[in-house]
Amino acid sequence: MAISVKDIQEKVFPTQASNGYDVEQVDDFLDEIAEQLSALIRENLLLKGETNKLEQELAAKEKALQEAVSKTPDYNEEGYFKNLQSAMRDTLISAQRVADETLSAAKSEADRLAADSKAEADRIVEKARSEAAAMTDRAQNAAASAKAEYESLKASAENYRASFRKLVEEQLQALKANDILFK
């Protein structure tokens, strides 16, 4: 049977009359042993608590390790390769979708740029036509003005010539008439 601190403290030795132990020294010694045994028991209990805690942590880590090992794919499993194939297919589909979206965006941008360029070209052509029409109108107005001036000058010249011819004919007749006088 294990001896407890209480057993040590309550132990009484019979004393002998001669050549016996000093009761006080024995009691002091037993008290010192009881204190040391009490400290060792407290330390033992603390160590048992820490040991239990560490054993529980170890058990939890072993369980987590077993779960991780059980979840590790077996490369020989058919499901592993199907999952891998599915993941690769999904990745390729995503890549194709991104490529299609990028191509579509590029086509849209190209169409927009082409439409903007066509609109700008149409605007430039319209401006050129407008300027050409204005220049044509100015040229036609200048030509009409020159033609009117020409016609006016031509009419003036015709009038002058007619007047001059009339004057010359009158003078000629006057001379002819004077010729009659001078004959």
XYZ file of C-alpha atoms in Angstrom:
183
model
C 0.000 0.000 0.000
C 1.271 3.489 -0.911
C 2.262 5.831 1.895
C 0.577 9.217 1.813
C 1.697 12.520 3.262
C -0.945 12.131 5.944
C 0.401 8.679 6.914
C 3.834 10.177 7.413
C 2.523 13.061 9.469
C 0.446 10.875 11.750
C 2.992 8.096 12.224
C 3.892 7.594 15.896
C 6.857 5.527 16.940
C 6.925 3.857 20.310
C 9.672 5.273 22.459
C 12.044 3.249 24.493
C 13.344 4.346 27.767
C 16.923 3.766 27.010
C 18.820 4.240 23.813
C 15.691 5.420 22.000
C 15.306 8.098 19.318
C 14.774 11.703 20.158
C 11.083 12.135 19.459
C 11.441 15.763 18.401
C 14.163 14.985 15.847
C 12.139 12.135 14.397
C 9.048 14.379 14.147
C 11.058 17.152 12.433
C 12.513 14.672 10.009
C 9.090 13.181 9.212
C 7.680 16.720 8.677
C 10.466 17.501 6.217
C 9.829 14.246 4.324
C 6.079 15.014 4.251
C 6.721 18.476 2.751
C 9.023 17.090 0.080
C 6.610 14.272 -0.706
C 3.760 16.820 -0.977
C 5.810 18.944 -3.421
C 6.629 15.844 -5.488
C 2.962 14.822 -5.572
C 1.925 18.332 -6.792
C 4.653 18.241 -9.431
C 3.575 14.745 -10.448
C -0.046 15.896 -10.848
C 1.049 18.870 -12.995
C 3.187 16.612 -15.149
C 0.312 14.122 -15.533
C -1.944 17.014 -16.658
C 0.614 18.165 -19.209
C 1.145 14.562 -20.342
C -2.625 14.126 -20.855
C -2.778 17.413 -22.776
C 0.162 16.391 -24.986
C -1.355 12.930 -25.532
C -4.624 14.560 -26.641
C -2.753 16.893 -29.028
C -0.783 13.932 -30.360
C -4.000 11.965 -30.878
C -5.587 14.927 -32.692
C -2.538 15.307 -34.926
C -2.446 11.587 -35.658
C -6.150 11.718 -36.547
C -5.529 14.734 -38.834
C -2.604 12.883 -40.406
C -4.764 9.803 -41.008
C -7.483 11.977 -42.582
C -4.913 13.697 -44.798
C -3.469 10.348 -45.841
C -6.958 9.008 -46.536
C -7.772 12.100 -48.659
C -4.559 11.890 -50.678
C -5.598 10.771 -54.134
C -4.527 7.389 -55.301
C -3.016 8.079 -58.695
C -4.213 4.709 -59.844
C -7.839 5.592 -59.104
C -10.091 6.134 -62.079
C -11.798 9.041 -60.275
C -8.528 10.907 -59.892
C -7.947 10.955 -63.624
C -11.581 11.808 -64.328
C -11.317 14.760 -61.930
C -8.035 15.776 -63.531
C -9.555 15.436 -66.993
C -12.596 17.449 -65.918
C -10.406 20.177 -64.414
C -8.315 20.341 -67.588
C -11.462 20.482 -69.759
C -12.875 23.285 -67.591
C -9.563 25.143 -67.865
C -9.520 24.775 -71.647
C -13.141 25.888 -71.910
C -12.374 28.918 -69.750
C -9.324 29.718 -71.863
C -11.393 29.381 -75.062
C -14.106 31.618 -73.604
C -11.536 34.256 -72.654
C -9.995 34.019 -76.137
C -13.450 34.342 -77.756
C -14.300 37.332 -75.557
C -10.970 38.957 -76.381
C -11.486 38.314 -80.104
C -15.025 39.681 -79.913
C -13.815 42.774 -78.082
C -11.058 43.269 -80.668
C -13.568 42.891 -83.531
C -15.913 45.356 -81.852
C -13.068 47.811 -81.409
C -12.007 47.333 -85.044
C -15.609 47.850 -86.216
C -15.880 50.968 -84.076
C -12.590 52.310 -85.435
C -13.691 51.511 -89.007
C -17.029 53.271 -88.453
C -15.262 56.267 -86.899
C -12.805 56.357 -89.815
C -15.646 56.100 -92.368
C -17.556 58.880 -90.617
C -14.420 61.040 -90.583
C -13.786 60.271 -94.281
C -17.417 61.100 -95.108
C -17.099 64.359 -93.184
C -13.878 65.237 -95.033
C -15.441 64.346 -98.426
C -18.541 66.401 -97.597
C -16.373 69.333 -96.557
C -14.362 69.009 -99.789
C -17.584 68.848 -101.823
C -18.925 71.875 -100.009
C -15.695 73.791 -100.620
C -15.678 72.650 -104.272
C -19.296 73.736 -104.674
C -18.480 77.112 -103.114
C -15.475 77.502 -105.400
C -17.601 76.458 -108.390
C -20.272 78.979 -107.423
C -17.650 81.725 -107.076
C -16.120 80.720 -110.413
C -19.551 80.633 -112.076
C -20.420 84.005 -110.559
C -17.081 85.393 -111.718
C -17.629 83.867 -115.170
C -21.165 85.262 -115.320
C -19.884 88.654 -114.209
C -17.111 88.527 -116.806
C -19.599 87.395 -119.460
C -21.957 90.215 -118.504
C -19.080 92.681 -118.645
C -18.011 91.179 -121.983
C -21.540 91.455 -123.320
C -21.720 95.025 -122.035
C -18.386 95.874 -123.637
C -19.412 94.077 -126.813
C -22.677 96.017 -126.877
C -20.772 99.252 -126.195
C -18.327 98.392 -128.968
C -21.229 97.604 -131.335
C -22.908 100.855 -130.357
C -19.648 102.725 -130.800
C -19.055 101.065 -134.152
C -22.590 101.751 -135.258
C -22.259 105.345 -134.078
C -18.887 105.648 -135.765
C -20.193 104.082 -138.972
C -23.126 106.414 -138.879
C -20.770 109.346 -138.367
C -18.489 108.157 -141.162
C -21.443 107.599 -143.483
C -22.800 110.998 -142.591
C -19.391 112.483 -143.231
C -19.133 110.539 -146.458
C -22.486 111.799 -147.558
C -21.503 115.255 -146.500
C -18.370 114.925 -148.556
C -20.313 113.543 -151.459
C -22.712 116.370 -151.062
C -19.815 118.751 -150.924
C -18.346 117.044 -153.917
C -21.392 118.077 -155.760
C -20.753 121.527 -154.565
C -17.161 121.428 -155.588
C -17.627 120.016 -159.003
